[in-house]
Amino acid sequence: MSDDLIKVTYRLETPGDLAGLAAKIASDQSTGTFTDLPGETAAVKARCAARVLSLTPLPDAAVPSFPSAGGPFHRADVVIGYPLEAVGTDIAALMTITVGGVYAVRGLSGVRVIDFDLPPAFARHPGPQFGIDGSRALTNVYGRPIIGSIIKPALGLAPADTALMVKELCDAGVDFIKDDEKLMSPGYSPLAERIAAVMPVIDAHQQRTGKRVMYAWGISSADPDIMMQNHDLVVAAGGNAAVININSVGYGGMTYLRKRSQLCLHAHRNGWDILTRHPGLGMDFAAYGKIWRLLGVDQFQINGIAAKYWEPDESFVRSFHSCATPIFSAADRPLPVVGSGQWGGQAIETYARTGQTTDLMYLGGGGIHGHPGGAASGVAAIRQAWEAAVQGISLADYAKDHKALAQALEKFGPK
Amino acid sequence: MSDDLIKVTYRLETPGDLAGLAAKIASDQSTGTFTDLPGETAAVKARCAARVLSLTPLPDAAVPSFPSAGGPFHRADVVIGYPLEAVGTDIAALMTITVGGVYAVRGLSGVRVIDFDLPPAFARHPGPQFGIDGSRALTNVYGRPIIGSIIKPALGLAPADTALMVKELCDAGVDFIKDDEKLMSPGYSPLAERIAAVMPVIDAHQQRTGKRVMYAWGISSADPDIMMQNHDLVVAAGGNAAVININSVGYGGMTYLRKRSQLCLHAHRNGWDILTRHPGLGMDFAAYGKIWRLLGVDQFQINGIAAKYWEPDESFVRSFHSCATPIFSAADRPLPVVGSGQWGGQAIETYARTGQTTDLMYLGGGGIHGHPGGAASGVAAIRQAWEAAVQGISLADYAKDHKALAQALEKFGPK
């Protein structure tokens, strides 16, 4: 009855016995404790006991992921099946039972959650309200990436200054603008005042050009009531999107919002890095992303090629493919948001390594604002770079008769 | 104006230059991006720029915390000050700005958040509703630890079976009983049915003995609406406590609940281990615990001496002292909950290393259920062990005329 099993793949590492460790996890995370109990009967075990479904050995590691004595450190990918009956479909239960406790098990020198294989009952979760199709419909951008920018500097601009920058970006031709994830509603730029300053710029641009630029507002709050008030302010002003710092609002904040949301939810996974940066510890994006997609992420920031942060390109590419893969249906795919240090120069490699798709958002912050020809040239350079990528032309060749791209290459390209 | 600064202490590790890395973090996490920007003016920087307040070198590490080339790996405790104006007091903003992004910085071979020093404005958060005093008042236990137990097996018992075990534990003399953190509202034991089966047992015990046993119900859900429905079911039945899997509901779930809660909130930090188990990565409990205390945790599970999980005793002791230290006032101290593998044998060392206090809850699961004389003897053994601890008598001596303790020592003690 695999339909009734939640299958979780763990990469386990231990100086001890792998099979024994796997069996201990299956026991600890369902019916067991540290000593035999009169109540742990055969009937209870049959109803709720988790069990090891497979153990695929990997090469030993010389260095342990958690500092540990002994060695060598044996590794394996282990799949444990949890009866749906024992867990249910609540994400809090899933994470508590199949993830939280596993990180605490004694005798591990490393543990990483690789993936969840969830039974169809989990399809009850709402998933994205807008996703790829909705993001395209709201921006009216088809056949190329949605091009976005971020208000910079991240912190410190008064609402009137933000509005000036929004005007510049609208005039520059962006499809999407977002508050930096660090900007929510600080004293110097309360959300209500920022909305009051910025929305007229977006409205005026639409009246003049017919183009409605999507603006994602930093509505995150640890208090769901305040987040909903923020959401309602955006909706009342005619806004259509929001930046959600998913780890900083938590599953509860996200669930509460999604049930009531009229906005396209652009997820920033700020804080996730500590869960994934050590390859032997934590969680793969494949697992992490699935949970947040089920909860309703529409657009998912996943860095990009040559990002300014630590993340290697291979990790970004895996995240992209994970986003592009349905969990239960095509509608649960979020729009991948490619950002961080992007200026167009990564378009060709991004296109080549992500399945030659343009179903993505491409975000430039400093790459647009810092373009020597100004923001309009920054946007143009990115569009030109993507044209080159899709047409299979090198950036250097395409830059010969595309000045904005040429300037970007000169400033941001390899020296 | 230190009242207006949020001071965060990070343990940084890098094969490169520590001072440069610290300065980069302060810039990235406030006004900076990867290239110079026209808008990052002196006025903006003055309003919002974070700055390095101190850098205290530590000995180099030979092995990097994140796998990294080069070495040696320089380490320091770095304090960065963030203007309150730039962040505000929302926990989502605090975590996004001062923690989330820091984990992503390139060039780090390790990063651990050691502590938050928060300005008085953060005292606006509700903090514990019950805490130590409220927990004592609800259980009417004074002058000794509140002794609790956990329903085991963790998963699989039908409500009627849980009720039988509750009866046994009430009769055994416990002050507190909790659902295992893995038990919320699965199909075989929906919360409403469990409450209907168990509360009459607690009521009957009170009528017979005058003692109201505190029962903490597994009300956690990733959906705050459902968590509140669960909360209301408990309140309607006369219950007084709940187990909250704080990481699995998130800041949003906790905040939403605390604003509306009539229950004593017993926090299980399931999942936290991946944030703290590697000493060079993640977060100390001192920092983590403060956030959740501000949000309203009344009772905080922090493992114990010789716990069955990975956590070393020193880490537990530090967590205990952190819980016992006020953030803004004595009322924001949660009741420390000492558990995991406890059976009384750890009472003397616990008492000695935590400041000779009995302001704690001492939880026995298998140590009570698995006592050879039955649960009543398990509870008696724990009470006797604490009597010995407070009186400065060894367990072996005290066991000479205390049979329950003698049996526990024989079964669970050092062989």
PDB file of N, CA, C and O in Angstrom, chain B residues 284-305:
ATOM      1  N   ASP B 284      23.440  29.207  18.953  1.00  0.00           N
ATOM      2  CA  ASP B 284      23.408  28.766  20.351  1.00  0.00           C
ATOM      3  C   ASP B 284      21.985  28.842  20.883  1.00  0.00           C
ATOM      4  O   ASP B 284      21.192  29.689  20.460  1.00  0.00           O
ATOM      5  N   PHE B 285      21.701  28.005  21.873  1.00  0.00           N
ATOM      6  CA  PHE B 285      20.376  28.062  22.484  1.00  0.00           C
ATOM      7  C   PHE B 285      20.106  29.425  23.113  1.00  0.00           C
ATOM      8  O   PHE B 285      18.963  29.885  23.142  1.00  0.00           O
ATOM      9  N   ALA B 286      21.143  30.083  23.617  1.00  0.00           N
ATOM     10  CA  ALA B 286      20.941  31.398  24.244  1.00  0.00           C
ATOM     11  C   ALA B 286      20.207  32.338  23.288  1.00  0.00           C
ATOM     12  O   ALA B 286      19.289  33.064  23.687  1.00  0.00           O
ATOM     13  N   ALA B 287      20.616  32.311  22.020  1.00  0.00           N
ATOM     14  CA  ALA B 287      19.985  33.186  21.021  1.00  0.00           C
ATOM     15  C   ALA B 287      18.607  32.653  20.631  1.00  0.00           C
ATOM     16  O   ALA B 287      17.607  33.389  20.625  1.00  0.00           O
ATOM     17  N   TYR B 288      18.575  31.388  20.310  1.00  0.00           N
ATOM     18  CA  TYR B 288      17.328  30.747  19.867  1.00  0.00           C
ATOM     19  C   TYR B 288      16.242  30.852  20.935  1.00  0.00           C
ATOM     20  O   TYR B 288      15.094  31.230  20.664  1.00  0.00           O
ATOM     21  N   GLY B 289      16.630  30.521  22.152  1.00  0.00           N
ATOM     22  CA  GLY B 289      15.651  30.509  23.234  1.00  0.00           C
ATOM     23  C   GLY B 289      15.051  31.884  23.500  1.00  0.00           C
ATOM     24  O   GLY B 289      13.854  31.995  23.799  1.00  0.00           O
ATOM     25  N   LYS B 290      15.864  32.919  23.392  1.00  0.00           N
ATOM     26  CA  LYS B 290      15.350  34.272  23.645  1.00  0.00           C
ATOM     27  C   LYS B 290      14.187  34.617  22.729  1.00  0.00           C
ATOM     28  O   LYS B 290      13.201  35.213  23.158  1.00  0.00           O
ATOM     29  N   ILE B 291      14.344  34.272  21.465  1.00  0.00           N
ATOM     30  CA  ILE B 291      13.296  34.603  20.490  1.00  0.00           C
ATOM     31  C   ILE B 291      11.987  33.930  20.892  1.00  0.00           C
ATOM     32  O   ILE B 291      10.931  34.563  20.945  1.00  0.00           O
ATOM     33  N   TRP B 292      12.064  32.662  21.188  1.00  0.00           N
ATOM     34  CA  TRP B 292      10.838  31.927  21.497  1.00  0.00           C
ATOM     35  C   TRP B 292      10.255  32.330  22.844  1.00  0.00           C
ATOM     36  O   TRP B 292       9.038  32.289  23.047  1.00  0.00           O
ATOM     37  N   ARG B 293      11.120  32.719  23.765  1.00  0.00           N
ATOM     38  CA  ARG B 293      10.607  33.227  25.041  1.00  0.00           C
ATOM     39  C   ARG B 293       9.849  34.532  24.827  1.00  0.00           C
ATOM     40  O   ARG B 293       8.766  34.730  25.403  1.00  0.00           O
ATOM     41  N   LEU B 294      10.396  35.408  24.022  1.00  0.00           N
ATOM     42  CA  LEU B 294       9.680  36.663  23.738  1.00  0.00           C
ATOM     43  C   LEU B 294       8.318  36.370  23.129  1.00  0.00           C
ATOM     44  O   LEU B 294       7.339  37.066  23.394  1.00  0.00           O
ATOM     45  N   LEU B 295       8.268  35.343  22.290  1.00  0.00           N
ATOM     46  CA  LEU B 295       7.004  35.018  21.610  1.00  0.00           C
ATOM     47  C   LEU B 295       6.020  34.309  22.543  1.00  0.00           C
ATOM     48  O   LEU B 295       4.853  34.179  22.181  1.00  0.00           O
ATOM     49  N   GLY B 296       6.496  33.816  23.703  1.00  0.00           N
ATOM     50  CA  GLY B 296       5.507  33.337  24.662  1.00  0.00           C
ATOM     51  C   GLY B 296       5.646  31.930  25.206  1.00  0.00           C
ATOM     52  O   GLY B 296       4.690  31.412  25.785  1.00  0.00           O
ATOM     53  N   VAL B 297       6.811  31.297  25.048  1.00  0.00           N
ATOM     54  CA  VAL B 297       6.972  29.946  25.605  1.00  0.00           C
ATOM     55  C   VAL B 297       6.911  29.995  27.133  1.00  0.00           C
ATOM     56  O   VAL B 297       7.620  30.777  27.765  1.00  0.00           O
ATOM     57  N   ASP B 298       6.072  29.143  27.724  1.00  0.00           N
ATOM     58  CA  ASP B 298       5.955  29.063  29.186  1.00  0.00           C
ATOM     59  C   ASP B 298       6.879  28.013  29.784  1.00  0.00           C
ATOM     60  O   ASP B 298       7.396  28.189  30.877  1.00  0.00           O
ATOM     61  N   GLN B 299       7.005  26.895  29.104  1.00  0.00           N
ATOM     62  CA  GLN B 299       7.821  25.772  29.581  1.00  0.00           C
ATOM     63  C   GLN B 299       8.677  25.337  28.400  1.00  0.00           C
ATOM     64  O   GLN B 299       8.165  25.154  27.299  1.00  0.00           O
ATOM     65  N   PHE B 300       9.983  25.183  28.642  1.00  0.00           N
ATOM     66  CA  PHE B 300      10.897  24.970  27.511  1.00  0.00           C
ATOM     67  C   PHE B 300      11.657  23.661  27.702  1.00  0.00           C
ATOM     68  O   PHE B 300      12.459  23.530  28.618  1.00  0.00           O
ATOM     69  N   GLN B 301      11.414  22.697  26.843  1.00  0.00           N
ATOM     70  CA  GLN B 301      12.154  21.426  26.892  1.00  0.00           C
ATOM     71  C   GLN B 301      13.597  21.649  26.444  1.00  0.00           C
ATOM     72  O   GLN B 301      13.839  22.167  25.353  1.00  0.00           O
ATOM     73  N   ILE B 302      14.545  21.241  27.270  1.00  0.00           N
ATOM     74  CA  ILE B 302      15.958  21.476  26.944  1.00  0.00           C
ATOM     75  C   ILE B 302      16.823  20.240  27.191  1.00  0.00           C
ATOM     76  O   ILE B 302      18.018  20.355  27.429  1.00  0.00           O
ATOM     77  N   ASN B 303      16.235  19.052  27.077  1.00  0.00           N
ATOM     78  CA  ASN B 303      16.982  17.820  27.377  1.00  0.00           C
ATOM     79  C   ASN B 303      17.452  17.792  28.826  1.00  0.00           C
ATOM     80  O   ASN B 303      16.873  18.493  29.667  1.00  0.00           O
ATOM     81  N   GLY B 304      18.487  17.002  29.087  1.00  0.00           N
ATOM     82  CA  GLY B 304      18.943  16.874  30.481  1.00  0.00           C
ATOM     83  C   GLY B 304      20.304  16.205  30.511  1.00  0.00           C
ATOM     84  O   GLY B 304      20.919  15.942  29.466  1.00  0.00           O
ATOM     85  N   ILE B 305      20.787  15.947  31.714  1.00  0.00           N
ATOM     86  CA  ILE B 305      22.056  15.227  31.890  1.00  0.00           C
ATOM     87  C   ILE B 305      21.888  13.804  31.337  1.00  0.00           C
ATOM     88  O   ILE B 305      20.886  13.145  31.605  1.00  0.00           O
TER      89      ILE B 305
END
